[in-house]
Amino acid sequence: MTSHQSTQTMKPATAAKKLGVYLEATPAEFREGVVSRAELNELQANPPQWLQDLRRNGPHPRPVVAAKLGVSIAGLARGGVTEPLTTDQIETLKQESPEWLVRERATQEEVRKEAARIKKKNAQRNG
C-alpha cells in the first residue's frame, strides 16, 4: 500500500493568523486564494515586501496589538480597543499610557507571576 501525500492547504485567514498579520490588509490575491503549507513556509522564510511592510507598520491583528502593549486580548477589549491598530497607534498608546493600559499591564504582570509560581511549585513537586 502506497500513501500519496496530498498538498495541505489552508484558508487565507488561517495563513494570515500564522503570519501574524491582519487579513483585511493583505493583498487581494492572498485573501482570495488558498495557501499551501509550502507557500506559507516560503512566506515565512522569504517574506515579500507587502508582508514585511504589514509586520512593520500594521494594521496589526488583536493578538499582535495585545503582545506589543503587554496586555491580554481581553484586556484590549476592556480598554475599548476592538479594531486593528497600526504600529504608530500602538506607540502613541504606549506614550499616552491611559489608565486602562496601566491597569491591564499590571493585571498581566500578576498573571505571569502566578503562572511562574505554579510552574515552580509543580517542578518542585515532580522533581
mmCIF file of C-alpha atoms in Angstrom, residues 50-113:
data_model
loop_
_atom_site.group_PDB
_atom_site.id
_atom_site.type_symbol
_atom_site.label_atom_id
_atom_site.label_comp_id
_atom_site.label_asym_id
_atom_site.label_seq_id
_atom_site.Cartn_x
_atom_site.Cartn_y
_atom_site.Cartn_z
ATOM 1 C CA TRP A 50 3.931 43.593 1.398
ATOM 2 C CA LEU A 51 4.385 41.150 4.288
ATOM 3 C CA GLN A 52 7.430 42.998 5.626
ATOM 4 C CA ASP A 53 5.501 46.287 5.486
ATOM 5 C CA LEU A 54 2.459 44.807 7.263
ATOM 6 C CA ARG A 55 4.599 43.321 10.006
ATOM 7 C CA ARG A 56 6.461 46.605 10.471
ATOM 8 C CA ASN A 57 3.631 49.139 10.146
ATOM 9 C CA GLY A 58 0.355 47.260 10.578
ATOM 10 C CA PRO A 59 -2.522 47.362 10.850
ATOM 11 C CA HIS A 60 -1.910 44.538 13.311
ATOM 12 C CA PRO A 61 -4.445 41.904 14.451
ATOM 13 C CA ARG A 62 -5.536 41.917 18.098
ATOM 14 C CA PRO A 63 -3.105 39.205 19.292
ATOM 15 C CA VAL A 64 -0.175 41.235 17.937
ATOM 16 C CA VAL A 65 -1.543 44.511 19.349
ATOM 17 C CA ALA A 66 -2.004 42.861 22.748
ATOM 18 C CA ALA A 67 1.533 41.461 22.715
ATOM 19 C CA LYS A 68 3.053 44.803 21.701
ATOM 20 C CA LEU A 69 1.172 46.554 24.511
ATOM 21 C CA GLY A 70 1.907 43.833 27.072
ATOM 22 C CA VAL A 71 -1.729 43.053 27.808
ATOM 23 C CA SER A 72 -4.185 40.240 27.100
ATOM 24 C CA ILE A 73 -6.674 40.257 24.242
ATOM 25 C CA ALA A 74 -9.459 40.519 26.832
ATOM 26 C CA GLY A 75 -7.592 43.493 28.307
ATOM 27 C CA LEU A 76 -7.690 45.195 24.923
ATOM 28 C CA ALA A 77 -11.453 44.714 24.796
ATOM 29 C CA ARG A 78 -11.859 46.056 28.334
ATOM 30 C CA GLY A 79 -9.811 49.073 27.244
ATOM 31 C CA GLY A 80 -12.150 49.644 24.286
ATOM 32 C CA VAL A 81 -9.644 48.582 21.619
ATOM 33 C CA THR A 82 -11.587 46.431 19.190
ATOM 34 C CA GLU A 83 -10.077 47.452 15.861
ATOM 35 C CA PRO A 84 -6.660 46.590 14.424
ATOM 36 C CA LEU A 85 -4.027 49.227 15.199
ATOM 37 C CA THR A 86 -1.007 50.438 13.289
ATOM 38 C CA THR A 87 2.455 50.487 14.819
ATOM 39 C CA ASP A 88 2.196 54.286 15.152
ATOM 40 C CA GLN A 89 -1.134 53.990 17.002
ATOM 41 C CA ILE A 90 0.384 51.404 19.343
ATOM 42 C CA GLU A 91 3.379 53.649 20.036
ATOM 43 C CA THR A 92 1.046 56.590 20.729
ATOM 44 C CA LEU A 93 -0.922 54.474 23.216
ATOM 45 C CA LYS A 94 2.311 53.437 24.944
ATOM 46 C CA GLN A 95 3.376 57.085 25.242
ATOM 47 C CA GLU A 96 -0.021 58.313 26.447
ATOM 48 C CA SER A 97 -0.267 55.362 28.856
ATOM 49 C CA PRO A 98 -4.018 55.657 29.537
ATOM 50 C CA GLU A 99 -5.331 54.362 32.860
ATOM 51 C CA TRP A 100 -6.809 51.204 31.319
ATOM 52 C CA LEU A 101 -3.428 50.293 29.784
ATOM 53 C CA VAL A 102 -1.590 50.746 33.098
ATOM 54 C CA ARG A 103 -4.242 48.641 34.858
ATOM 55 C CA GLU A 104 -4.201 45.876 32.229
ATOM 56 C CA ARG A 105 -0.393 45.714 32.193
ATOM 57 C CA ALA A 106 -0.425 45.306 35.979
ATOM 58 C CA THR A 107 -3.045 42.565 35.669
ATOM 59 C CA GLN A 108 -0.977 40.807 33.017
ATOM 60 C CA GLU A 109 2.125 41.005 35.220
ATOM 61 C CA GLU A 110 0.206 39.376 38.091
ATOM 62 C CA VAL A 111 -0.955 36.606 35.749
ATOM 63 C CA ARG A 112 2.665 35.975 34.657
ATOM 64 C CA LYS A 113 3.880 35.903 38.274
#
